[in-house]
PDB file of C-alpha atoms and ligand atoms in Angstrom:
ATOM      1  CA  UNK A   1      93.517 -42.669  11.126  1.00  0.00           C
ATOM      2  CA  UNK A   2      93.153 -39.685   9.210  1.00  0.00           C
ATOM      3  CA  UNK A   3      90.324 -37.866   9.943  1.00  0.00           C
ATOM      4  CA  UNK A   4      90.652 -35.480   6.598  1.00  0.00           C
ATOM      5  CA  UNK A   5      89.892 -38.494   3.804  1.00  0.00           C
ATOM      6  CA  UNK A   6      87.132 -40.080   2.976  1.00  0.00           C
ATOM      7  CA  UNK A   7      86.154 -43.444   1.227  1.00  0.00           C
ATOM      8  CA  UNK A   8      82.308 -43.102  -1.097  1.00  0.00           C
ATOM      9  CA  UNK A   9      80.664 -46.318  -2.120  1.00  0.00           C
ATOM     10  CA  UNK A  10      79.977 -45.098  -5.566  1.00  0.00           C
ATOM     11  CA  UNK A  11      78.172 -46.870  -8.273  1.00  0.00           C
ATOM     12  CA  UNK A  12      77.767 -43.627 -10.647  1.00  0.00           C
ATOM     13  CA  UNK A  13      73.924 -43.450  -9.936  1.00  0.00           C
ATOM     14  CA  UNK A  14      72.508 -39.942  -8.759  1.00  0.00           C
ATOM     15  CA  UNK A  15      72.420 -40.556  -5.206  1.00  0.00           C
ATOM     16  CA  UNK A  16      76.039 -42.220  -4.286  1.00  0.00           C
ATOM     17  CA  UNK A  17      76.998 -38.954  -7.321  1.00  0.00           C
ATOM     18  CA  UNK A  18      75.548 -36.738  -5.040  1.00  0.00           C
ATOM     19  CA  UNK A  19      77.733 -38.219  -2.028  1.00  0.00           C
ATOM     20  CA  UNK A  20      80.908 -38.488  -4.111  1.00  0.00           C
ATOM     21  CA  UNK A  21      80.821 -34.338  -4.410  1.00  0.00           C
ATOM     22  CA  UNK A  22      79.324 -33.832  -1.205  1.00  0.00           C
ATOM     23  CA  UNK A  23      82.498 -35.533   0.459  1.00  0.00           C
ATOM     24  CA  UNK A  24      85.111 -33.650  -1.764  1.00  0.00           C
ATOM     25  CA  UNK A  25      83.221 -30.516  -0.357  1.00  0.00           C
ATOM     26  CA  UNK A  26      83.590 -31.836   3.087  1.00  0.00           C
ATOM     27  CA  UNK A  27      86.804 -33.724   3.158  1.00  0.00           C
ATOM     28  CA  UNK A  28      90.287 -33.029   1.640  1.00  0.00           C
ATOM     29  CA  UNK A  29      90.755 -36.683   0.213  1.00  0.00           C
ATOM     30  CA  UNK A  30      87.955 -39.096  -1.068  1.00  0.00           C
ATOM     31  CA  UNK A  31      88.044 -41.848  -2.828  1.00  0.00           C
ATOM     32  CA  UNK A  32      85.608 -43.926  -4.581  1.00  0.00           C
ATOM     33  CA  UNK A  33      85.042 -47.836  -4.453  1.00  0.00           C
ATOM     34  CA  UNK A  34      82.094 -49.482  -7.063  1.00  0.00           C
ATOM     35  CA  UNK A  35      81.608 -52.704  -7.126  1.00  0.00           C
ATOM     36  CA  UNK A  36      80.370 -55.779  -9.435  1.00  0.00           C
ATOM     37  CA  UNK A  37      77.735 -57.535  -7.687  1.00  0.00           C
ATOM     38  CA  UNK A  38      76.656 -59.651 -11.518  1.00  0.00           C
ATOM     39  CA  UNK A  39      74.214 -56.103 -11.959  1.00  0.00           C
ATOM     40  CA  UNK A  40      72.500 -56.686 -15.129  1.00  0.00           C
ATOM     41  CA  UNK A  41      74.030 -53.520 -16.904  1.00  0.00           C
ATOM     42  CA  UNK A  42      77.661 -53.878 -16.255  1.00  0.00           C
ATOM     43  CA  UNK A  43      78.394 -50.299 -18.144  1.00  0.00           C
ATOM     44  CA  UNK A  44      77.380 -48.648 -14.855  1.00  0.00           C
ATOM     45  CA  UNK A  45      80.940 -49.208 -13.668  1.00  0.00           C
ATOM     46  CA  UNK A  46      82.470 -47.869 -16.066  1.00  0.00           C
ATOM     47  CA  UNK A  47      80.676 -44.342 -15.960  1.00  0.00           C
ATOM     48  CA  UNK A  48      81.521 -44.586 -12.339  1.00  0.00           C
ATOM     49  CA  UNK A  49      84.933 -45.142 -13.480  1.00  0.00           C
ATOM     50  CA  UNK A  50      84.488 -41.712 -16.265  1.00  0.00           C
ATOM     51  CA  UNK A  51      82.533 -39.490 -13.377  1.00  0.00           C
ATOM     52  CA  UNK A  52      85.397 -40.522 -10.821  1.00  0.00           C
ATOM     53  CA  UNK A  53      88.063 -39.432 -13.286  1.00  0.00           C
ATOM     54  CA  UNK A  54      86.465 -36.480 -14.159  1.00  0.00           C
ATOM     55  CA  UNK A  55      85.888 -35.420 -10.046  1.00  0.00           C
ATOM     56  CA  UNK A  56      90.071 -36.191  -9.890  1.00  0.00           C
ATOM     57  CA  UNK A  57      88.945 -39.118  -7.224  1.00  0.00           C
ATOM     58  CA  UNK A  58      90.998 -41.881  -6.841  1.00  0.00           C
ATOM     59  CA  UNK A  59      88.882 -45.133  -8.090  1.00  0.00           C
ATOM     60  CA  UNK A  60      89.026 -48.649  -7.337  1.00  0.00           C
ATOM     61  CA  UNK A  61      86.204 -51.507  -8.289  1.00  0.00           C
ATOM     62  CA  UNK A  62      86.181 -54.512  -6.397  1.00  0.00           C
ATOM     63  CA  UNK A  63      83.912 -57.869  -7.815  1.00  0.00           C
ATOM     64  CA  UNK A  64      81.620 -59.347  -5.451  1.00  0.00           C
ATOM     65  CA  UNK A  65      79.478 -61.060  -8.024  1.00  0.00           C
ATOM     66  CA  UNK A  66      78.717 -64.107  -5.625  1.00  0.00           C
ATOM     67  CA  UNK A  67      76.203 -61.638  -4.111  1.00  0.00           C
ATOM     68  CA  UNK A  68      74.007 -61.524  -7.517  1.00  0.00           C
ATOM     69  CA  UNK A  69      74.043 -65.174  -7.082  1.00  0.00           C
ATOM     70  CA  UNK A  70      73.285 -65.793  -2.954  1.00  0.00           C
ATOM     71  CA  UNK A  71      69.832 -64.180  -3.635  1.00  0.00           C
ATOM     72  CA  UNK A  72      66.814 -64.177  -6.256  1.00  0.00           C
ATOM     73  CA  UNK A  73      66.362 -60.092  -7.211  1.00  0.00           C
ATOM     74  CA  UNK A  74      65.644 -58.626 -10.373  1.00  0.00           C
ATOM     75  CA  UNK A  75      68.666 -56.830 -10.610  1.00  0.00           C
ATOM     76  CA  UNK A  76      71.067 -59.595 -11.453  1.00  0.00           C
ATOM     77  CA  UNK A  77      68.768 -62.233 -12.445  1.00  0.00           C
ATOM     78  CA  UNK A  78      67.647 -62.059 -16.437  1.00  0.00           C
ATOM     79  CA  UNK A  79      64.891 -64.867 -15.928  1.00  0.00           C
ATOM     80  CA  UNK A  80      63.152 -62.475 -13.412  1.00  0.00           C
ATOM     81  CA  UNK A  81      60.689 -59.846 -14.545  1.00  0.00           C
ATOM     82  CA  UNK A  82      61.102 -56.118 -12.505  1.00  0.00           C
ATOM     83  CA  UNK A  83      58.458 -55.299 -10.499  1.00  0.00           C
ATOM     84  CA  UNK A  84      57.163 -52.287 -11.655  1.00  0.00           C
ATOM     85  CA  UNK A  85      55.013 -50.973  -8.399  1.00  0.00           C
ATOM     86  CA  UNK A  86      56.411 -51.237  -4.602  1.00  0.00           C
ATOM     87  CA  UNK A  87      54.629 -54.524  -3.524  1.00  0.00           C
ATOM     88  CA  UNK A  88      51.587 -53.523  -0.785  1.00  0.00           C
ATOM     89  CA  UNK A  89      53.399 -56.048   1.820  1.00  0.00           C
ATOM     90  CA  UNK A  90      56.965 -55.884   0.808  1.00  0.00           C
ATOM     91  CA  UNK A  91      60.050 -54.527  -1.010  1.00  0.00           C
ATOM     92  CA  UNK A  92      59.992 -54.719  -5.149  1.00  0.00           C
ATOM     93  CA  UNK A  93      62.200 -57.495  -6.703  1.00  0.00           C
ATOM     94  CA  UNK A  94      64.747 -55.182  -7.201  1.00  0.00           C
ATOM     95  CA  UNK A  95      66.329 -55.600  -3.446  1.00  0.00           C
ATOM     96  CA  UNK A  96      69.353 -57.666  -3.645  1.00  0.00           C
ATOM     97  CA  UNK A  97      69.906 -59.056  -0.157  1.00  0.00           C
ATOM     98  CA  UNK A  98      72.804 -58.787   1.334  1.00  0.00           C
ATOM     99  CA  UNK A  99      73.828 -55.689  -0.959  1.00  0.00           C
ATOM    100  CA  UNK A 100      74.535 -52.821   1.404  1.00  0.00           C
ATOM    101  CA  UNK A 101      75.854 -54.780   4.244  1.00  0.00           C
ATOM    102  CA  UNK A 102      78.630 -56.542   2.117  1.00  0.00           C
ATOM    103  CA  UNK A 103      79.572 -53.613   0.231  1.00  0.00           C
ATOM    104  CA  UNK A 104      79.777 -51.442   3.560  1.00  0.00           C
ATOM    105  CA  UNK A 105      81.779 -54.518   5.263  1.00  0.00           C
ATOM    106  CA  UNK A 106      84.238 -54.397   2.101  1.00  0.00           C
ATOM    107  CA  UNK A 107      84.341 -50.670   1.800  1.00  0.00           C
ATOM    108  CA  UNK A 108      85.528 -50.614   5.984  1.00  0.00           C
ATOM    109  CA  UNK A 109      88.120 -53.609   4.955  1.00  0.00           C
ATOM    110  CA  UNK A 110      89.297 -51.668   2.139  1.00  0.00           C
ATOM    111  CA  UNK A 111      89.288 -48.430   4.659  1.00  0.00           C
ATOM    112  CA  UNK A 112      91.227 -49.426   7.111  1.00  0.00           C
ATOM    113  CA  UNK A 113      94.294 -50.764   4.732  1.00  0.00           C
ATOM    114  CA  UNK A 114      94.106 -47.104   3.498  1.00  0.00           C
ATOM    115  CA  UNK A 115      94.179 -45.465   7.314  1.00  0.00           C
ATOM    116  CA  UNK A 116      90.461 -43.922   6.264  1.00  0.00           C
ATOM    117  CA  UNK A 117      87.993 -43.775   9.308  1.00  0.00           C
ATOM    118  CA  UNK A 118      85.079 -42.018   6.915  1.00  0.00           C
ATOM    119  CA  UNK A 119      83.111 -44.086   4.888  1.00  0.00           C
ATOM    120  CA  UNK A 120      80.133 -42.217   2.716  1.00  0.00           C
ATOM    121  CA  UNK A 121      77.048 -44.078   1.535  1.00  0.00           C
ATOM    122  CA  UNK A 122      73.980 -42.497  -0.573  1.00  0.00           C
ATOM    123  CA  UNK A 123      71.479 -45.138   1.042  1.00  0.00           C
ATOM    124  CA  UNK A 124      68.089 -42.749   1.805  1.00  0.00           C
ATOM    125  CA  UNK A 125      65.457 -43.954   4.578  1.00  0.00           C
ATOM    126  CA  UNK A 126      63.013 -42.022   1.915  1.00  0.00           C
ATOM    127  CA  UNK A 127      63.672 -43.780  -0.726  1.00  0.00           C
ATOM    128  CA  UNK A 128      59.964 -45.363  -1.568  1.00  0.00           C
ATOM    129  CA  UNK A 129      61.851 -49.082  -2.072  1.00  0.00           C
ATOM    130  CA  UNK A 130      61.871 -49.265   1.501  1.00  0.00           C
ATOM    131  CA  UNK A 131      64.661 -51.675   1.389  1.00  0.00           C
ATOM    132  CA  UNK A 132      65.797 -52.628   4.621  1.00  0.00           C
ATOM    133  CA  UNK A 133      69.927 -52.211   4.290  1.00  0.00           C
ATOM    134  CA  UNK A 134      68.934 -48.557   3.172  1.00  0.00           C
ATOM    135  CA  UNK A 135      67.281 -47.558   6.354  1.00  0.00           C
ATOM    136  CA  UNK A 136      69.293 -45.683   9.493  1.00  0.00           C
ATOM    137  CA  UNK A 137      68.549 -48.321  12.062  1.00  0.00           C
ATOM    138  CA  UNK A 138      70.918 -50.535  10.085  1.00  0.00           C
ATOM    139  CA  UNK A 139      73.536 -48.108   8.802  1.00  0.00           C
ATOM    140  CA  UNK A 140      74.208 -47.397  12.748  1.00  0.00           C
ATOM    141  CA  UNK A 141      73.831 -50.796  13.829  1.00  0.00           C
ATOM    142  CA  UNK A 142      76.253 -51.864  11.153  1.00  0.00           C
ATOM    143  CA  UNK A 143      78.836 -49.449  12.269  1.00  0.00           C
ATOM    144  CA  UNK A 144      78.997 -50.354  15.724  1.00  0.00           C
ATOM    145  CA  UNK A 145      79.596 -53.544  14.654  1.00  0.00           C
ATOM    146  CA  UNK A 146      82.262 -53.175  12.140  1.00  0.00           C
ATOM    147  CA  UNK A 147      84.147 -50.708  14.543  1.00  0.00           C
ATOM    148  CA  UNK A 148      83.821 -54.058  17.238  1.00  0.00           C
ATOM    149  CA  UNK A 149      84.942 -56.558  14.473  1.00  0.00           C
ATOM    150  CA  UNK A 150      87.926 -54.170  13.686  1.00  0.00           C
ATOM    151  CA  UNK A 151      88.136 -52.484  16.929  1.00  0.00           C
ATOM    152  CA  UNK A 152      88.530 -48.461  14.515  1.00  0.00           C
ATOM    153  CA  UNK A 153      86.470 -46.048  15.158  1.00  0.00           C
ATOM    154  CA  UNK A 154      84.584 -45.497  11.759  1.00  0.00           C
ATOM    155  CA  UNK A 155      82.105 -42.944  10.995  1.00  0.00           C
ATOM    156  CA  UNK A 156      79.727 -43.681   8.374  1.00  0.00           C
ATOM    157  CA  UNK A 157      78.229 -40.696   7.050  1.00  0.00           C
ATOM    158  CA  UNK A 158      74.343 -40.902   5.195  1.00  0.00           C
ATOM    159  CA  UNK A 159      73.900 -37.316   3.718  1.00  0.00           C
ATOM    160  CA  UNK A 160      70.720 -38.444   1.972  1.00  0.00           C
ATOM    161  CA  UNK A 161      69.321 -40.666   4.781  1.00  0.00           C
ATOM    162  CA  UNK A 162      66.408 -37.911   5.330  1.00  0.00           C
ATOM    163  CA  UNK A 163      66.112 -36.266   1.793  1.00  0.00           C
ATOM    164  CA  UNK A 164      63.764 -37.040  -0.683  1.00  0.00           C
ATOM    165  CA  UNK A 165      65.015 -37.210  -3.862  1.00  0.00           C
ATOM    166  CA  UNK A 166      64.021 -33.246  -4.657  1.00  0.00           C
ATOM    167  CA  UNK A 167      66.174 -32.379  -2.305  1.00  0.00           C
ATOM    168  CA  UNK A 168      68.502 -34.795  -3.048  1.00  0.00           C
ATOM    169  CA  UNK A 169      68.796 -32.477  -6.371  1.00  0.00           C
ATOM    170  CA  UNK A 170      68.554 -29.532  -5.014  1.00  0.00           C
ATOM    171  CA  UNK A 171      72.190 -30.642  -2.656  1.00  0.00           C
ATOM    172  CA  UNK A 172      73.714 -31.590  -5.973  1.00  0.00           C
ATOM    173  CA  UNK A 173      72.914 -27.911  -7.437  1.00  0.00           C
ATOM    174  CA  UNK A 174      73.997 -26.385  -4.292  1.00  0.00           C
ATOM    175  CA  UNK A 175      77.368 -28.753  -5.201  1.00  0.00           C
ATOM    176  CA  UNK A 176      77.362 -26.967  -8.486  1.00  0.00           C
ATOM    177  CA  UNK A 177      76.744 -30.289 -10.057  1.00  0.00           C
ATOM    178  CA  UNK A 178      73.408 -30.467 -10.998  1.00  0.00           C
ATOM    179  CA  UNK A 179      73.698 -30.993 -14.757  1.00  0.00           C
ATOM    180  CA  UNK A 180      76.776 -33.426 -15.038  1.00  0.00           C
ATOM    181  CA  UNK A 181      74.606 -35.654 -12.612  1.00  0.00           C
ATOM    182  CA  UNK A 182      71.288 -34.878 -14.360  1.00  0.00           C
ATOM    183  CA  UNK A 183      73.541 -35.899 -17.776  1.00  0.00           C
ATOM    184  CA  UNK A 184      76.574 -38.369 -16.526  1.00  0.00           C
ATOM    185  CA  UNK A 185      74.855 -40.793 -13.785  1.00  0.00           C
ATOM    186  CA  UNK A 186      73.031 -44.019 -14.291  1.00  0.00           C
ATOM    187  CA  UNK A 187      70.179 -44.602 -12.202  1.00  0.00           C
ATOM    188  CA  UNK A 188      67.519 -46.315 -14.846  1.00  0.00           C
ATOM    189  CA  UNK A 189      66.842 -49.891 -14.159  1.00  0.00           C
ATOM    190  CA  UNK A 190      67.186 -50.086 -17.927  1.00  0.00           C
ATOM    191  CA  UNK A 191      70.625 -48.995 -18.410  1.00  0.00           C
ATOM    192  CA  UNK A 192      69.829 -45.862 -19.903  1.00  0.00           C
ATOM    193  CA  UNK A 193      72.264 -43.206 -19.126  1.00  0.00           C
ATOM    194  CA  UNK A 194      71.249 -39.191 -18.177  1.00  0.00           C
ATOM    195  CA  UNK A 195      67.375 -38.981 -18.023  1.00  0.00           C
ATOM    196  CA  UNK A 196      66.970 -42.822 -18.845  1.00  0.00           C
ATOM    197  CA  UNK A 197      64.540 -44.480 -20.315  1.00  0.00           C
ATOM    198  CA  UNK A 198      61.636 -42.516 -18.461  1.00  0.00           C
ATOM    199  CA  UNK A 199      59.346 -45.599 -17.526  1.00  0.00           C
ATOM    200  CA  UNK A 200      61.120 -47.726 -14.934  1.00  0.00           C
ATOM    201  CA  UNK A 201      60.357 -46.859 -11.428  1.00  0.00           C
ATOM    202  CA  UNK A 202      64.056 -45.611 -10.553  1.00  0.00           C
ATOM    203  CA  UNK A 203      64.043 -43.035 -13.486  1.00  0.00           C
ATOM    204  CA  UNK A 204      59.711 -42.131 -12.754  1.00  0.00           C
ATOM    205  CA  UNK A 205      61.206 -41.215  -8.874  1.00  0.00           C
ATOM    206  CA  UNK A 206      64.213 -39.491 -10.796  1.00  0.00           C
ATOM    207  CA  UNK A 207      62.163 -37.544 -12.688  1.00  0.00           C
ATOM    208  CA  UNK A 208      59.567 -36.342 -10.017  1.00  0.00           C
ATOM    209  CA  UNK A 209      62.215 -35.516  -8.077  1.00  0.00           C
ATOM    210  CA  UNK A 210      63.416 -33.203 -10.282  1.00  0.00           C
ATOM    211  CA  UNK A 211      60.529 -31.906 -11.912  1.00  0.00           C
ATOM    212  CA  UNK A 212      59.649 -30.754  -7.704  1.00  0.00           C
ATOM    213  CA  UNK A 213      62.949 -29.222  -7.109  1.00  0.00           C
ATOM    214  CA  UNK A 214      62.892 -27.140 -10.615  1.00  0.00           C
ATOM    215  CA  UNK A 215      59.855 -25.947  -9.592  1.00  0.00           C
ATOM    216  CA  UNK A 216      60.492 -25.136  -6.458  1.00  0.00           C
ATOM    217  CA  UNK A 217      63.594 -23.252  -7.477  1.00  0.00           C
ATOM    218  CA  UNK A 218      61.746 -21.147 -10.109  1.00  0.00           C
ATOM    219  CA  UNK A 219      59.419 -20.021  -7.552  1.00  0.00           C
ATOM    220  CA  UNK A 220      62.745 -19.184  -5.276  1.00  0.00           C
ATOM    221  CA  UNK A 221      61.751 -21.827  -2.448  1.00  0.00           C
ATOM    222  CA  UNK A 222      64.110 -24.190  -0.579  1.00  0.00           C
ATOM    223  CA  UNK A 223      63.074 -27.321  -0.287  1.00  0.00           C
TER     224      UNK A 223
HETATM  225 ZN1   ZN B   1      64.529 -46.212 -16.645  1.00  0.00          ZN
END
């Protein structure tokens, strides 16, 4: 195993963006994998595909639409409105079950045939979603598990598990990458690239996020 590459599960959004530069700056090799899971705006892999080119990181995308089709979400069903609040008593329509723990399973898979032990993920236990394959408690469970059903010794590595998304910002300025995330990434649930379309709940948390950290760093303070 070599303990100086790493392997990001990168869909071009902000966070997994975030984690794509973060690795380069902590490992000598990284490479990305994105994946079609039947995601309503199927453009989002190819600015993975442009960001990943531009960072000089070896890319590879890998179709798993069967998971769009396992389980009702808003994501990769047309028929289904998006909820536009978090639900009082559970997660918004927007989960797609199953997501996280396929594409980490994959991304190990895909690991090992490389000789890569490190696997990044941009899943955040503060995310206000509160979807369950996002949360820590998983992420570690999950690894024990795929280092049993492989018998490796992976290391998944969460550098936003407990960030908000302000500072979540503030570690891609720190990366010196601040604007081509704030102008490259798609995180809008309406496909709208950069600063999206401003009303969907993904780019309303985008924007708080970094309306709090460009405050904070006017006024000097470290969030
Ligand atoms: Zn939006």
């Amino acid at each position: 195993m070599n303990k100086e590459t790493a392997l990001v599960v990168f869909s071009g959004g902000q966070d997994s963006t975030t984690c794509l530069f973060w690795a380069m700056r902590e490992f000598k090799k990284v490479y990305a994998l994105s994946f079609i899971y039947g995601q309503k705006h199927r453009n989002e892999v190819e600015l993975a595909r442009h960001i990943a080119d531009e960072a000089e990181v070896e890319f590879e995308v890998m179709d798993v639409s069967f998971i769009g089709k396992l389980g009702r979400n808003s994501l990769t069903d047309m028929s289904i409105p998006m909820d536009q609040e978090k639900p009082t008593d559970s997660f918004p329509n927007t989960f797609v079950p199953g997501r996280n723990l396929f594409f980490l399973s994959i991304a190990a898979v895909y690991a090992r045939e490389k000789g890569i032990n490190h696997i990044v993920t941009g899943v955040s236990q503060t995310d206000f979603s509160g979807y369950p394959d996002c949360r820590d408690a998983f992420i570690k469970s999950l690894n024990v598990t795929l280092n049993l059903a492989m018998d490796e010794q992976f290391v998944i590595h969460t550098p936003l598990m407990w960030i908000d998304k302000a500072q979540t910002w503030q570690l891609a300025d720190e990366l010196g990458v601040l604007e081509l995330i704030r102008r490259e990434t798609l995180t809008c649930y309406n496909g709208v690239q950069g600063d999206g379309c401003g009303h969907c709940p993904s780019c309303k948390l985008r924007k708080e996020g970094l309306d709090k950290y460009l405050e904070a760093k006017n006024k000097g303070i470290k969030l």
